[in-house]
PDB file of C-alpha atoms in Angstrom:
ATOM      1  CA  UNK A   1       8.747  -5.065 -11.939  1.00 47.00           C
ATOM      2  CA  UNK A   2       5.726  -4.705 -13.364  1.00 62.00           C
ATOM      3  CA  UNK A   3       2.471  -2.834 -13.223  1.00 62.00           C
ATOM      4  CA  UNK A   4      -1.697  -3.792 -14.198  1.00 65.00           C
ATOM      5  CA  UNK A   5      -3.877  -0.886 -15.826  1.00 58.00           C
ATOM      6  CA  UNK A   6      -6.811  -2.320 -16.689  1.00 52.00           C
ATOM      7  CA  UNK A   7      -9.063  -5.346 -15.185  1.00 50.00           C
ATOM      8  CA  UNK A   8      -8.691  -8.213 -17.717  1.00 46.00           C
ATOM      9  CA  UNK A   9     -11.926  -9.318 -19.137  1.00 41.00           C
ATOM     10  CA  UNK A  10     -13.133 -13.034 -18.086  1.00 41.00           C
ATOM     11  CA  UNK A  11     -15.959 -15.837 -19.066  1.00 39.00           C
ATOM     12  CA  UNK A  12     -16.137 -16.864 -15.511  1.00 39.00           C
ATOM     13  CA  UNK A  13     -14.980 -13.996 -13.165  1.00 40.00           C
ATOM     14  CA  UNK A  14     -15.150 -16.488 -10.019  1.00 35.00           C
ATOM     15  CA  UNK A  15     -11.678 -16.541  -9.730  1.00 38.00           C
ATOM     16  CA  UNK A  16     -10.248 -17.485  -6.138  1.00 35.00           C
ATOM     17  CA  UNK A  17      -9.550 -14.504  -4.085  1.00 37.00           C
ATOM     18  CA  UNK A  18      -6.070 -14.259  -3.737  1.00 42.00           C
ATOM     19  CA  UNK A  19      -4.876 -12.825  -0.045  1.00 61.00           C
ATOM     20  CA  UNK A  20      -3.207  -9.217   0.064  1.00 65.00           C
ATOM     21  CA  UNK A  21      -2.974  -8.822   3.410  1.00 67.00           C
ATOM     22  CA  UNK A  22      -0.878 -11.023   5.826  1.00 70.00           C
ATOM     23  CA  UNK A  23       2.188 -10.119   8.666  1.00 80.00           C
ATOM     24  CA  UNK A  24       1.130  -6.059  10.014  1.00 90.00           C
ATOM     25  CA  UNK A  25      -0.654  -5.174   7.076  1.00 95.00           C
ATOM     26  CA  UNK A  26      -4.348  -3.871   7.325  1.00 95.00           C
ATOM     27  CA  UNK A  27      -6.484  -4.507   4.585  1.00 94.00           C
ATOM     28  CA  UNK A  28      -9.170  -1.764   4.006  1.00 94.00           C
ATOM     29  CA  UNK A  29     -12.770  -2.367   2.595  1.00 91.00           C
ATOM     30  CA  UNK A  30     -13.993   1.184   3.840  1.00 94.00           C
ATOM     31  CA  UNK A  31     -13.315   4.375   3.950  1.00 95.00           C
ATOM     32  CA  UNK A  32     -14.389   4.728   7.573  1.00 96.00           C
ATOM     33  CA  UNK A  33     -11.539   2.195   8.016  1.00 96.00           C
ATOM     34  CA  UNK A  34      -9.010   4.312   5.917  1.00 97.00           C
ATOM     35  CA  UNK A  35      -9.529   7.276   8.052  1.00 96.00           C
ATOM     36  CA  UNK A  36      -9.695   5.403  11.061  1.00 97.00           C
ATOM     37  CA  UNK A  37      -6.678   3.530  10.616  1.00 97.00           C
ATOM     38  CA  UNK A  38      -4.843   7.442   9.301  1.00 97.00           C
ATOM     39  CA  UNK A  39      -6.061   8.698  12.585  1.00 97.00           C
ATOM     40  CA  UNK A  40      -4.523   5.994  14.400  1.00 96.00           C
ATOM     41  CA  UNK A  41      -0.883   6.710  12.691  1.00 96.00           C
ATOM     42  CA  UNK A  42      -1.336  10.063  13.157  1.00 95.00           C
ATOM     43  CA  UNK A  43      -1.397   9.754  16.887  1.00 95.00           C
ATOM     44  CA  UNK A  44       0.889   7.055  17.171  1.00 95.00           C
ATOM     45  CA  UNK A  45       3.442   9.333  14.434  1.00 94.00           C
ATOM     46  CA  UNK A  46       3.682   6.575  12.280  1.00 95.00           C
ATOM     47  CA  UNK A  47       4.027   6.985   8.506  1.00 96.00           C
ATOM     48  CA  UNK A  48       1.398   5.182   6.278  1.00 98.00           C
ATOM     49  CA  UNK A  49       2.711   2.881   3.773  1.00 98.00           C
ATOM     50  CA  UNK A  50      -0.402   2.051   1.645  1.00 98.00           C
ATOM     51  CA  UNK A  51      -0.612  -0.409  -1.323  1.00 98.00           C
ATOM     52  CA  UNK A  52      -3.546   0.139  -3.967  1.00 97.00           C
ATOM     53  CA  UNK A  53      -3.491  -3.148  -5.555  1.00 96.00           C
ATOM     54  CA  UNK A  54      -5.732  -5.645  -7.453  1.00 95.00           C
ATOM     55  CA  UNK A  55      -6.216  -9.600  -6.892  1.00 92.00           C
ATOM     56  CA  UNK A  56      -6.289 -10.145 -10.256  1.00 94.00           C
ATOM     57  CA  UNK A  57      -3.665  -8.385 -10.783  1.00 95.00           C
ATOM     58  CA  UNK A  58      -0.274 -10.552 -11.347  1.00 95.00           C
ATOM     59  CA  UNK A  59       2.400  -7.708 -10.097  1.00 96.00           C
ATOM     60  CA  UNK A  60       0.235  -7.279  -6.722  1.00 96.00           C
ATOM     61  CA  UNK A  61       0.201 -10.492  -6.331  1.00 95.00           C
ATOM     62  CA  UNK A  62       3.584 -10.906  -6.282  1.00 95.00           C
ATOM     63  CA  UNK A  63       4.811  -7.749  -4.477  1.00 96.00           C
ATOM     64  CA  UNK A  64       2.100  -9.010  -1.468  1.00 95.00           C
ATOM     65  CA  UNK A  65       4.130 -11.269   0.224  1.00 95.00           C
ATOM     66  CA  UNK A  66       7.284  -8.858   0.081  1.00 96.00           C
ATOM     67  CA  UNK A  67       4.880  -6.421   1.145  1.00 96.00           C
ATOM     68  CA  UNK A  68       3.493  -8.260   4.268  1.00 95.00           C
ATOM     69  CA  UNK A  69       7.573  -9.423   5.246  1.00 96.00           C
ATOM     70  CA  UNK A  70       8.606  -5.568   5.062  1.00 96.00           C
ATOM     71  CA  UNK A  71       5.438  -5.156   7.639  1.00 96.00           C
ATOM     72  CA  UNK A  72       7.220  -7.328  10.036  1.00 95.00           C
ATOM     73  CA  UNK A  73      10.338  -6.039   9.240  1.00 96.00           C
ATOM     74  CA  UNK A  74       9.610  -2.145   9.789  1.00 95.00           C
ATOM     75  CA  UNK A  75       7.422  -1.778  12.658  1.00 94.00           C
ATOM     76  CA  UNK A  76       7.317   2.489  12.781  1.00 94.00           C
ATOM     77  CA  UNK A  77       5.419   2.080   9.786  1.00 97.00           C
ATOM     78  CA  UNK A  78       2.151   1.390   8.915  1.00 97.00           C
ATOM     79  CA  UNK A  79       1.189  -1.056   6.064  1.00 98.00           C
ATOM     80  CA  UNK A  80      -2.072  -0.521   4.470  1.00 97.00           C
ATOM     81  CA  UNK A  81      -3.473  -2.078   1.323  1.00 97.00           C
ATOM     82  CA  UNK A  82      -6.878  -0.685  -0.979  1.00 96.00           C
ATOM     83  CA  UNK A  83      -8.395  -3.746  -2.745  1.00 94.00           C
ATOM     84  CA  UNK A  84      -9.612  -0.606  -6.122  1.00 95.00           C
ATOM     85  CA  UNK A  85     -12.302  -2.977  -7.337  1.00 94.00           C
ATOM     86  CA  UNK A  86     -13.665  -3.300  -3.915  1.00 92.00           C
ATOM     87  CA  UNK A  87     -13.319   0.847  -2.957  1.00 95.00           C
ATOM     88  CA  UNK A  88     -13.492   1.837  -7.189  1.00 93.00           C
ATOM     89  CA  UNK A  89     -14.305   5.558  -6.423  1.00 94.00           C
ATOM     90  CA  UNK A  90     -12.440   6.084  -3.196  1.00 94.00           C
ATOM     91  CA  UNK A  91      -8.767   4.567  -5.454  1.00 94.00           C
ATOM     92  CA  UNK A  92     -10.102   6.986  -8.483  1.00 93.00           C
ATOM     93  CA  UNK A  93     -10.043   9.696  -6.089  1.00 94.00           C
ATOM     94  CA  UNK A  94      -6.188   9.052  -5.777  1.00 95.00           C
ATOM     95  CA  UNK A  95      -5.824   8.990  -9.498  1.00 92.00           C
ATOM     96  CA  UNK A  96      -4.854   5.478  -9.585  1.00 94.00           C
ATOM     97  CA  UNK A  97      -3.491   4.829 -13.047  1.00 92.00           C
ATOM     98  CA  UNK A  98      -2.255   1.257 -12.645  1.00 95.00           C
ATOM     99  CA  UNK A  99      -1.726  -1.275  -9.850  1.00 96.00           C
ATOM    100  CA  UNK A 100       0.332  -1.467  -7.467  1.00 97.00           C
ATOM    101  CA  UNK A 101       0.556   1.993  -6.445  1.00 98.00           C
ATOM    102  CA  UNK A 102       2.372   2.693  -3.270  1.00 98.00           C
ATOM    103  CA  UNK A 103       1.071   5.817  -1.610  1.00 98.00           C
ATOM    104  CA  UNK A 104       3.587   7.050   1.660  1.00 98.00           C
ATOM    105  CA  UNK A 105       1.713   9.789   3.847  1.00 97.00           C
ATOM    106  CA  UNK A 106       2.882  11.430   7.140  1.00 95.00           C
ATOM    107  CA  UNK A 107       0.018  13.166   8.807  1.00 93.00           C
ATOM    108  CA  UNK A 108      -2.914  12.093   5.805  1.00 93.00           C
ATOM    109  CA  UNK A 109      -0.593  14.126   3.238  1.00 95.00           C
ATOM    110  CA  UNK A 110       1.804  12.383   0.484  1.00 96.00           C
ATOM    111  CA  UNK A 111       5.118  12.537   1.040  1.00 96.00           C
ATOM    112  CA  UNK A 112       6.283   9.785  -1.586  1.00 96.00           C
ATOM    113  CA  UNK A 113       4.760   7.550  -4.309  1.00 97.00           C
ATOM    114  CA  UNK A 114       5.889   4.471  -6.311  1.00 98.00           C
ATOM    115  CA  UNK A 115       3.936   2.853  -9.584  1.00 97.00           C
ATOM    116  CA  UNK A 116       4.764  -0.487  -9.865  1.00 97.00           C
ATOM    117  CA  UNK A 117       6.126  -3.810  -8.242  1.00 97.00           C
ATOM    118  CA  UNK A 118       9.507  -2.679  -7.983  1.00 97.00           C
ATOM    119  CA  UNK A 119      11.127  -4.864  -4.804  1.00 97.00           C
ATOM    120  CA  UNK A 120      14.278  -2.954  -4.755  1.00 97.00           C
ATOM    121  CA  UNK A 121      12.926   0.534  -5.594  1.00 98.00           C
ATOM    122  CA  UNK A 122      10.118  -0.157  -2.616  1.00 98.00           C
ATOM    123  CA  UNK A 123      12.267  -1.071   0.106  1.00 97.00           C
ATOM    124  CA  UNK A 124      14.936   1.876  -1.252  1.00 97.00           C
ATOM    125  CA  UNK A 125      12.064   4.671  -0.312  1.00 97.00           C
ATOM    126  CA  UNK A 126      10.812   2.723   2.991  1.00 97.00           C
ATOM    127  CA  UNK A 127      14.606   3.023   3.923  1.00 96.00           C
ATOM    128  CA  UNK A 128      14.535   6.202   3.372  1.00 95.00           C
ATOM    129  CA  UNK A 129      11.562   7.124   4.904  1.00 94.00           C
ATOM    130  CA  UNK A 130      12.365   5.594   8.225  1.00 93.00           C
ATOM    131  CA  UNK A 131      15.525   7.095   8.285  1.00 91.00           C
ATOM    132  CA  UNK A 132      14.088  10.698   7.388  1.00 88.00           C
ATOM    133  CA  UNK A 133      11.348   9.880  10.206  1.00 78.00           C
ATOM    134  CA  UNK A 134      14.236   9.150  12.849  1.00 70.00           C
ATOM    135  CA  UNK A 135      15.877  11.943  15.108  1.00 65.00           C
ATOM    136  CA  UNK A 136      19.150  12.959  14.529  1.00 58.00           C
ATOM    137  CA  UNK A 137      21.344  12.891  17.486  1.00 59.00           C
ATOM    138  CA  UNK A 138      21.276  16.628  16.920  1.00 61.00           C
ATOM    139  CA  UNK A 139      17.788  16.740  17.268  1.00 52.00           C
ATOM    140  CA  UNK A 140      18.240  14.588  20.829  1.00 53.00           C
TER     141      UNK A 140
END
């Protein structure tokens, strides 16, 4: 588990661009995008799972493709992930501190949070999450 805070510093900063988003996850490069794709989960009552990550960042790169295989794996969710150098003052305006940080929202508002490429702790709180999100037979 592990966690980036700050860009590192390079000569040559043409580094290959290292893929984020794969299985059901949406990558975002706007913020019309973000609110479109809230609106969308909104309406379809899906919880947002979103990942603001880095691809220079070692820990996001290897929590992606965990990341992408829990987005085929738990389908009432929805996967998002914020590349912050490529929307730097929409991730500031989450008070992103370090990379990855795992934002869950029902309805646009936070409902959990992770810092962090923690595999177990990640899949722990989507467990929960879809189980809190699931009617109780009482409820039925």
């Amino acid at each position: 588990m592990g966690n980036c805070v700050a860009r590192p510093k390079f000569e040559d900063d043409s580094e290959e661009h290292v893929e984020l988003a794969g299985g059901n996850v949406h990558l975002i490069m706007t913020k019309e995008s973000w609110d479109q794709k809230l609106s969308e989960a909104s309406e379809a009552g899906k919880i947002v799972l979103a990942n603001f990550s880095a691809t220079w960042c070692g820990p996001c790169r290897m929590i992606a493709p965990f990341f992408s295989e829990l987005s085929e794996k738990y389908l009432s969710l929805m996967f998002l992930v914020v590349d912050v150098d490529e929307l730097t003052d929409f991730s500031s305006s989450w008070d992103i501190k370090a990379t990855p940080t795992f934002f869950f929202l029902k309805n646009g508002q936070q409902i959990d949070k992770l810092v962090g490429a923690n595999k177990p702790e990640l899949q722990k709180k989507i467990i929960a999450v879809v189980e809190s999100a699931e009617p109780s037979p009482c409820d039925l």
